Short mmCIF file of C-alpha atoms in Angstrom, two decimals:
data_model
loop_
_atom_site.label_atom_id
_atom_site.label_comp_id
_atom_site.label_asym_id
_atom_site.label_seq_id
_atom_site.Cartn_x
_atom_site.Cartn_y
_atom_site.Cartn_z
CA UNK A 1 78.93 -13.96 275.25
CA UNK A 2 75.86 -14.92 277.22
CA UNK A 3 72.84 -14.90 275.00
CA UNK A 4 70.69 -17.45 276.81
CA UNK A 5 70.69 -17.06 280.60
CA UNK A 6 71.42 -20.56 281.86
CA UNK A 7 71.17 -20.07 285.61
CA UNK A 8 67.99 -18.29 286.79
CA UNK A 9 68.43 -14.54 287.44
CA UNK A 10 69.77 -13.80 290.92
CA UNK A 11 68.00 -11.06 292.90
CA UNK A 12 70.92 -9.61 294.85
CA UNK A 13 73.87 -7.83 293.27
CA UNK A 14 76.91 -9.99 292.57
CA UNK A 15 80.58 -9.02 292.27
CA UNK A 16 80.17 -9.39 288.50
CA UNK A 17 77.17 -7.01 288.41
CA UNK A 18 78.86 -4.46 290.67
CA UNK A 19 82.01 -4.48 288.54
CA UNK A 20 79.90 -4.08 285.41
CA UNK A 21 77.98 -1.10 286.90
CA UNK A 22 81.36 0.43 287.81
CA UNK A 23 82.72 -0.01 284.29
CA UNK A 24 79.59 1.57 282.82
CA UNK A 25 80.14 4.74 284.86
CA UNK A 26 82.91 5.44 282.34
CA UNK A 27 80.30 5.79 279.55
CA UNK A 28 79.46 9.49 279.30
CA UNK A 29 78.29 9.60 275.67
CA UNK A 30 76.88 7.32 272.99
CA UNK A 31 74.98 7.36 269.73
CA UNK A 32 72.56 4.63 268.74
CA UNK A 33 69.99 3.69 266.11
CA UNK A 34 66.99 1.75 267.36
CA UNK A 35 63.46 0.77 266.57
CA UNK A 36 60.78 1.62 269.10
CA UNK A 37 57.34 0.04 269.54
CA UNK A 38 54.91 1.96 271.72
CA UNK A 39 51.65 0.71 273.17
CA UNK A 40 49.38 2.64 275.52
CA UNK A 41 45.66 2.16 276.31
CA UNK A 42 44.99 0.09 273.20
CA UNK A 43 46.73 2.48 270.80
CA UNK A 44 50.28 2.43 269.59
CA UNK A 45 52.79 2.86 266.82
CA UNK A 46 56.30 1.98 265.78
CA UNK A 47 59.15 4.32 264.90
CA UNK A 48 62.85 4.39 264.16
CA UNK A 49 65.10 6.47 266.41
CA UNK A 50 68.54 8.04 266.12
CA UNK A 51 69.77 9.16 269.51
CA UNK A 52 72.94 11.12 270.36
CA UNK A 53 73.58 11.40 274.11
CA UNK A 54 76.17 13.41 276.01
CA UNK A 55 76.05 14.45 279.69
CA UNK A 56 74.85 17.95 278.74
CA UNK A 57 72.70 17.24 275.66
CA UNK A 58 70.41 14.72 273.99
CA UNK A 59 69.35 14.80 270.35
CA UNK A 60 66.66 12.37 269.29
CA UNK A 61 65.40 12.06 265.68
CA UNK A 62 62.15 10.08 265.31
CA UNK A 63 61.18 8.54 261.93
CA UNK A 64 57.88 7.02 260.86
CA UNK A 65 57.76 3.53 259.34
CA UNK A 66 56.93 5.25 256.05
CA UNK A 67 60.39 6.77 256.18
CA UNK A 68 60.00 10.43 256.87
CA UNK A 69 61.32 12.14 259.97
CA UNK A 70 58.41 13.16 262.17
CA UNK A 71 60.12 14.85 265.11
CA UNK A 72 63.40 16.17 266.49
CA UNK A 73 63.88 16.38 270.26
CA UNK A 74 66.72 18.52 271.58
CA UNK A 75 67.55 18.51 275.30
CA UNK A 76 70.13 20.81 276.84
CA UNK A 77 70.78 21.74 280.46
CA UNK A 78 68.35 24.67 280.25
CA UNK A 79 65.59 23.52 277.89
CA UNK A 80 63.85 20.68 276.08
CA UNK A 81 62.42 21.35 272.61
CA UNK A 82 60.49 19.16 270.17
CA UNK A 83 60.32 20.35 266.54
CA UNK A 84 57.45 18.71 264.65
CA UNK A 85 56.85 18.10 260.95
CA UNK A 86 55.42 21.50 260.27
CA UNK A 87 58.49 23.11 261.87
CA UNK A 88 56.57 24.15 264.98
CA UNK A 89 58.61 24.10 268.22
CA UNK A 90 57.20 22.80 271.51
CA UNK A 91 58.96 23.34 274.86
CA UNK A 92 58.79 21.70 278.28
CA UNK A 93 60.86 21.25 281.40
CA UNK A 94 61.79 17.68 280.61
CA UNK A 95 61.40 15.16 277.80
CA UNK A 96 58.88 12.99 279.65
CA UNK A 97 56.36 15.82 280.13
CA UNK A 98 57.03 17.01 276.56
CA UNK A 99 56.15 13.67 274.98
CA UNK A 100 53.21 13.26 277.34
CA UNK A 101 51.85 16.63 276.17
CA UNK A 102 52.38 15.89 272.46
CA UNK A 103 52.22 12.12 272.09
CA UNK A 104 50.15 11.11 275.13
CA UNK A 105 52.81 8.97 276.85
CA UNK A 106 55.95 9.73 278.89
CA UNK A 107 59.35 8.93 277.35
CA UNK A 108 61.68 8.70 280.40
CA UNK A 109 64.75 9.84 278.44
CA UNK A 110 66.87 10.77 281.47
CA UNK A 111 66.58 7.37 283.08
CA UNK A 112 66.73 5.70 279.69
CA UNK A 113 70.19 7.11 279.04
CA UNK A 114 71.42 4.66 281.73
CA UNK A 115 68.79 1.94 281.41
CA UNK A 116 69.59 1.49 277.70
CA UNK A 117 73.14 0.50 278.74
CA UNK A 118 71.72 -2.13 281.07
CA UNK A 119 72.46 -0.30 284.29
CA UNK A 120 70.40 1.71 286.82
CA UNK A 121 70.91 5.47 287.20
CA UNK A 122 72.43 6.50 290.56
CA UNK A 123 69.73 8.97 291.69
CA UNK A 124 67.00 6.73 293.13
CA UNK A 125 66.87 3.21 294.57
CA UNK A 126 66.18 0.26 292.35
CA UNK A 127 65.66 -3.51 292.41
CA UNK A 128 67.27 -5.81 289.88
CA UNK A 129 67.78 -9.45 289.05
CA UNK A 130 71.07 -10.39 287.40
CA UNK A 131 72.41 -12.98 285.01
CA UNK A 132 75.36 -15.07 286.13
CA UNK A 133 77.64 -12.90 284.00
CA UNK A 134 76.56 -9.72 285.83
CA UNK A 135 74.14 -8.10 283.36
CA UNK A 136 70.69 -7.21 284.71
CA UNK A 137 67.90 -9.47 283.52
CA UNK A 138 65.21 -7.21 285.02
CA UNK A 139 65.35 -3.78 286.67
CA UNK A 140 62.71 -1.73 288.50
CA UNK A 141 63.36 2.01 288.98
CA UNK A 142 61.24 5.19 289.03
CA UNK A 143 58.10 3.09 288.67
CA UNK A 144 59.33 1.47 285.43
CA UNK A 145 59.63 -2.32 285.07
CA UNK A 146 62.47 -3.01 282.64
CA UNK A 147 63.38 -6.38 281.07
CA UNK A 148 66.55 -7.00 279.09
CA UNK A 149 67.40 -9.50 276.35
CA UNK A 150 69.96 -10.30 273.68
CA UNK A 151 73.11 -8.96 275.38
CA UNK A 152 76.05 -8.64 272.99
CA UNK A 153 79.67 -7.41 273.37
CA UNK A 154 79.54 -3.83 272.03
CA UNK A 155 82.33 -1.39 271.23
CA UNK A 156 81.66 2.14 272.46
CA UNK A 157 84.02 5.12 272.23
CA UNK A 158 84.88 4.81 275.91
CA UNK A 159 84.64 1.09 276.68
CA UNK A 160 83.73 -2.32 275.25
CA UNK A 161 80.94 -3.89 277.27
CA UNK A 162 78.11 -6.41 277.03
CA UNK A 163 75.07 -4.26 276.15
CA UNK A 164 71.42 -5.24 275.66
CA UNK A 165 69.93 -5.64 272.17
CA UNK A 166 66.32 -5.51 273.41
CA UNK A 167 64.92 -3.38 276.24
CA UNK A 168 61.24 -3.67 277.29
CA UNK A 169 59.86 -0.98 279.62
CA UNK A 170 56.45 -0.91 281.26
CA UNK A 171 54.72 1.62 283.51
CA UNK A 172 50.96 1.41 284.15
CA UNK A 173 49.48 0.91 280.68
CA UNK A 174 52.47 2.24 278.72
CA UNK A 175 54.58 -0.47 277.09
CA UNK A 176 57.78 0.41 275.19
CA UNK A 177 59.95 -2.02 273.28
CA UNK A 178 63.35 -0.71 272.21
CA UNK A 179 65.33 -2.81 269.72
CA UNK A 180 68.84 -1.41 269.40
CA UNK A 181 70.17 -1.92 265.88
CA UNK A 182 73.59 -0.42 266.30
CA UNK A 183 75.73 1.69 268.62
CA UNK A 184 78.41 4.14 267.63
CA UNK B 1 56.79 15.39 229.75
CA UNK B 2 56.85 14.33 233.39
CA UNK B 3 53.35 15.60 234.20
CA UNK B 4 51.83 13.75 231.23
CA UNK B 5 53.77 10.63 232.16
CA UNK B 6 52.39 10.76 235.70
CA UNK B 7 48.82 11.28 234.49
CA UNK B 8 49.24 8.42 231.99
CA UNK B 9 50.72 6.34 234.83
CA UNK B 10 47.50 6.85 236.78
CA UNK B 11 45.21 6.04 233.88
CA UNK B 12 47.10 3.32 231.99
CA UNK B 13 48.91 1.58 234.85
CA UNK B 14 46.15 -0.01 236.90
CA UNK B 15 48.55 -2.43 238.61
CA UNK B 16 52.31 -2.72 239.00
CA UNK B 17 54.96 -4.95 240.52
CA UNK B 18 58.68 -4.15 240.91
CA UNK B 19 61.81 -4.54 242.99
CA UNK B 20 63.12 -1.41 244.69
CA UNK B 21 66.21 -0.14 246.42
CA UNK B 22 65.60 2.60 249.01
CA UNK B 23 68.40 4.87 250.18
CA UNK B 24 68.01 7.55 252.85
CA UNK B 25 70.33 10.60 252.95
CA UNK B 26 70.47 13.16 255.76
CA UNK B 27 70.33 16.92 255.31
CA UNK B 28 74.05 16.96 254.48
CA UNK B 29 73.70 14.20 251.90
CA UNK B 30 75.30 11.50 254.05
CA UNK B 31 73.87 8.04 253.41
CA UNK B 32 71.97 6.89 256.53
CA UNK B 33 70.21 3.74 255.47
CA UNK B 34 69.95 1.41 252.50
CA UNK B 35 67.38 -1.33 252.10
CA UNK B 36 65.85 -3.18 249.18
CA UNK B 37 62.56 -4.97 248.75
CA UNK B 38 59.62 -5.71 246.51
CA UNK B 39 56.48 -3.69 245.93
CA UNK B 40 53.17 -4.11 244.18
CA UNK B 41 50.10 -1.91 243.78
CA UNK B 42 46.57 -2.13 242.40
CA UNK B 43 44.38 0.92 241.96
CA UNK B 44 42.75 2.33 243.86
CA UNK B 45 44.72 2.39 247.12
CA UNK B 46 45.82 -1.25 247.33
CA UNK B 47 49.57 -1.56 247.79
CA UNK B 48 52.17 -3.76 249.43
CA UNK B 49 55.79 -2.91 250.18
CA UNK B 50 57.98 -5.69 251.61
CA UNK B 51 61.30 -4.36 252.94
CA UNK B 52 64.13 -6.89 253.35
CA UNK B 53 66.74 -7.14 256.13
CA UNK B 54 68.17 -5.28 257.97
CA UNK B 55 65.07 -3.04 258.04
CA UNK B 56 62.49 -5.79 257.67
CA UNK B 57 58.92 -4.53 257.58
CA UNK B 58 55.72 -4.84 255.56
CA UNK B 59 53.39 -1.99 254.61
CA UNK B 60 50.15 -3.44 253.24
CA UNK B 61 46.99 -1.57 252.22
CA UNK B 62 43.81 -3.48 251.39
CA UNK B 63 42.28 -0.27 250.03
CA UNK B 64 40.70 0.68 253.36
CA UNK B 65 43.29 0.08 256.04
CA UNK B 66 47.06 0.23 255.99
CA UNK B 67 48.92 -2.34 258.10
CA UNK B 68 52.44 -1.29 259.13
CA UNK B 69 54.03 -4.55 260.32
CA UNK B 70 57.45 -4.20 261.92
CA UNK B 71 58.75 -7.75 261.91
CA UNK B 72 61.64 -7.16 264.34
CA UNK B 73 59.35 -5.48 266.86
CA UNK B 74 56.54 -7.99 266.25
CA UNK B 75 54.00 -5.15 266.20
CA UNK B 76 51.42 -4.03 263.63
CA UNK B 77 50.06 -0.48 263.52
CA UNK B 78 46.79 -0.05 261.66
CA UNK B 79 45.84 3.25 260.03
CA UNK B 80 42.98 4.31 257.76
CA UNK B 81 44.27 4.56 254.19
CA UNK B 82 42.98 8.10 253.68
CA UNK B 83 45.03 9.18 256.69
CA UNK B 84 48.13 7.84 254.93
CA UNK B 85 47.30 8.94 251.38
CA UNK B 86 48.46 12.53 251.64
CA UNK B 87 51.50 11.63 253.70
CA UNK B 88 53.03 8.61 252.01
CA UNK B 89 54.55 8.40 248.56
CA UNK B 90 53.79 4.64 248.54
CA UNK B 91 50.14 5.60 248.81
CA UNK B 92 50.62 8.40 246.29
CA UNK B 93 51.63 5.87 243.62
CA UNK B 94 48.63 3.65 244.33
CA UNK B 95 46.12 6.47 244.57
CA UNK B 96 43.11 6.99 242.40
CA UNK B 97 43.21 9.27 239.30
CA UNK B 98 42.48 12.40 241.34
CA UNK B 99 46.16 12.67 242.32
CA UNK B 100 45.96 16.41 241.88
CA UNK B 101 43.59 16.75 244.82
CA UNK B 102 46.33 15.65 247.20
CA UNK B 103 49.37 16.91 245.27
CA UNK B 104 50.24 19.96 243.20
CA UNK B 105 52.05 18.77 240.05
CA UNK B 106 54.67 20.68 238.08
CA UNK B 107 57.05 19.68 235.30
CA UNK B 108 60.82 19.49 235.88
CA UNK B 109 63.57 19.39 233.31
CA UNK B 110 64.80 15.96 232.31
CA UNK B 111 67.70 14.59 234.35
CA UNK B 112 69.99 11.71 233.36
CA UNK B 113 67.61 10.86 230.55
CA UNK B 114 64.57 10.64 232.83
CA UNK B 115 61.40 12.69 232.54
CA UNK B 116 60.47 14.15 235.92
CA UNK B 117 57.46 15.62 237.70
CA UNK B 118 57.39 17.39 241.03
CA UNK B 119 54.49 16.65 243.40
CA UNK B 120 53.98 18.98 246.35
CA UNK B 121 51.56 17.68 249.00
CA UNK B 122 48.61 20.04 249.47
CA UNK B 123 48.11 18.69 253.04
CA UNK B 124 50.21 21.01 255.24
CA UNK B 125 51.42 18.50 257.81
CA UNK B 126 52.04 15.68 255.36
CA UNK B 127 55.64 15.36 256.54
CA UNK B 128 57.04 15.74 253.03
CA UNK B 129 58.19 18.97 251.37
CA UNK B 130 58.29 17.53 247.88
CA UNK B 131 58.20 14.26 245.94
CA UNK B 132 59.95 13.98 242.58
CA UNK B 133 58.86 11.09 240.35
CA UNK B 134 61.00 10.11 237.35
CA UNK B 135 59.95 8.14 234.27
CA UNK B 136 62.04 6.40 231.68
CA UNK B 137 60.08 6.78 228.44
CA UNK B 138 56.81 6.43 230.27
CA UNK B 139 57.92 3.70 232.70
CA UNK B 140 58.21 4.55 236.41
CA UNK B 141 61.93 4.64 237.24
CA UNK B 142 62.60 6.55 240.47
CA UNK B 143 61.01 8.46 243.31
CA UNK B 144 62.76 10.98 245.56
CA UNK B 145 61.11 12.43 248.67
CA UNK B 146 62.40 15.29 250.78
CA UNK B 147 60.80 15.33 254.22
CA UNK B 148 60.14 18.44 256.27
CA UNK B 149 63.51 18.07 258.04
CA UNK B 150 65.38 18.01 254.73
CA UNK B 151 66.11 14.30 254.75
CA UNK B 152 65.89 12.62 251.34
CA UNK B 153 64.54 9.14 250.64
CA UNK B 154 65.37 7.86 247.16
CA UNK B 155 63.67 4.79 245.68
CA UNK B 156 64.95 3.23 242.47
CA UNK B 157 62.64 0.69 240.80
CA UNK B 158 63.79 -2.30 238.74
CA UNK B 159 62.13 -5.26 237.00
CA UNK B 160 59.00 -3.13 236.63
CA UNK B 161 55.97 -5.10 235.45
CA UNK B 162 53.06 -2.95 234.25
CA UNK B 163 49.52 -4.31 234.70
CA UNK B 164 50.59 -7.80 235.85
CA UNK B 165 47.77 -10.14 236.93
CA UNK B 166 47.86 -9.69 240.73
CA UNK B 167 45.96 -11.88 243.17
CA UNK B 168 44.07 -9.44 245.42
CA UNK B 169 44.63 -11.78 248.37
CA UNK B 170 48.19 -10.44 248.42
CA UNK B 171 46.81 -7.12 249.64
CA UNK B 172 45.14 -8.74 252.63
CA UNK B 173 47.09 -8.77 255.88
CA UNK B 174 46.88 -11.68 258.34
CA UNK B 175 48.76 -10.91 261.56
CA UNK B 176 51.00 -13.87 262.51
CA UNK B 177 50.33 -15.47 265.90
CA UNK B 178 51.80 -13.61 268.88
CA UNK B 179 52.06 -10.28 267.07
CA UNK B 180 50.55 -7.20 268.76
CA UNK B 181 48.04 -5.35 266.55
CA UNK B 182 47.37 -1.76 267.68
CA UNK B 183 45.33 1.05 266.19
CA UNK B 184 46.57 4.60 266.14
#
């Protein structure tokens, strides 16, 4: 598998990248465990995530480095709810505005459900640079700059594909680093 | 009994070093994560927990600040120790004698030959429902924490050294080059 990009990333899509994007359309659900580092205006923290994604729902458990679960985010077609440590429930129209209200920064979960696979979502335009083997090296969409590293062949329920091990996302002064530990 | 053992632990054990194995179970008792490591503490409020792969991290308190260093993410989060005291069992063990100001103690029946005490955090949003600490004839043996989502973290100690001569420099944290250090 390609771990170190030999040739420099190519700006325009290639047959390999188009075929890969096509294959990834077959992925409708996944579950992953990851570590997340957040930085925004000089503050920040780290956390461990367990994320179950299906087309209709997302369930995200967030754990502190000290081990305890600190939040549960449930998204369905109609609502988005965050349950905090004291059992209080917070609602919002989408995950990004919910985390902005509670945590101070926007978690773009909708876009992330595609970006985490190393592919753009189909709803808005994007720019990308690609590795020779077709995986995106960088991606810019919805105002987020995304950089990928450590691609590895990964077995998902619906396909086996080269997926990123490290995803860095930046928008204004928010910097997220997502290290994916394993997929199910 | 367990309560006396805990009080004696706070008065007689001024420092401690041990290996530990940490296992995390979800609400249904399924094992989610297993990691081992080494820990040491020195009253009051100095402690150091080094977690080994695959969940490599260091949690180091110099008595004033706690450094949460996630090695994979190359990021350090700094928190004031008093902010962590009521919310982290690692800090609970290293706390000063007034443990009862942060936790409500009650005796539990012995289990598997261990004397046990239940500690309920007085701080409402501590993130933990209850912490159960078990002693083996006065020596710290296990700790079990149930967080507010019902997830259980169990820590089993081994090779426990009571009042070893510890070099206080080990409780100082020096961020390696290139690592992001962020406050909370």
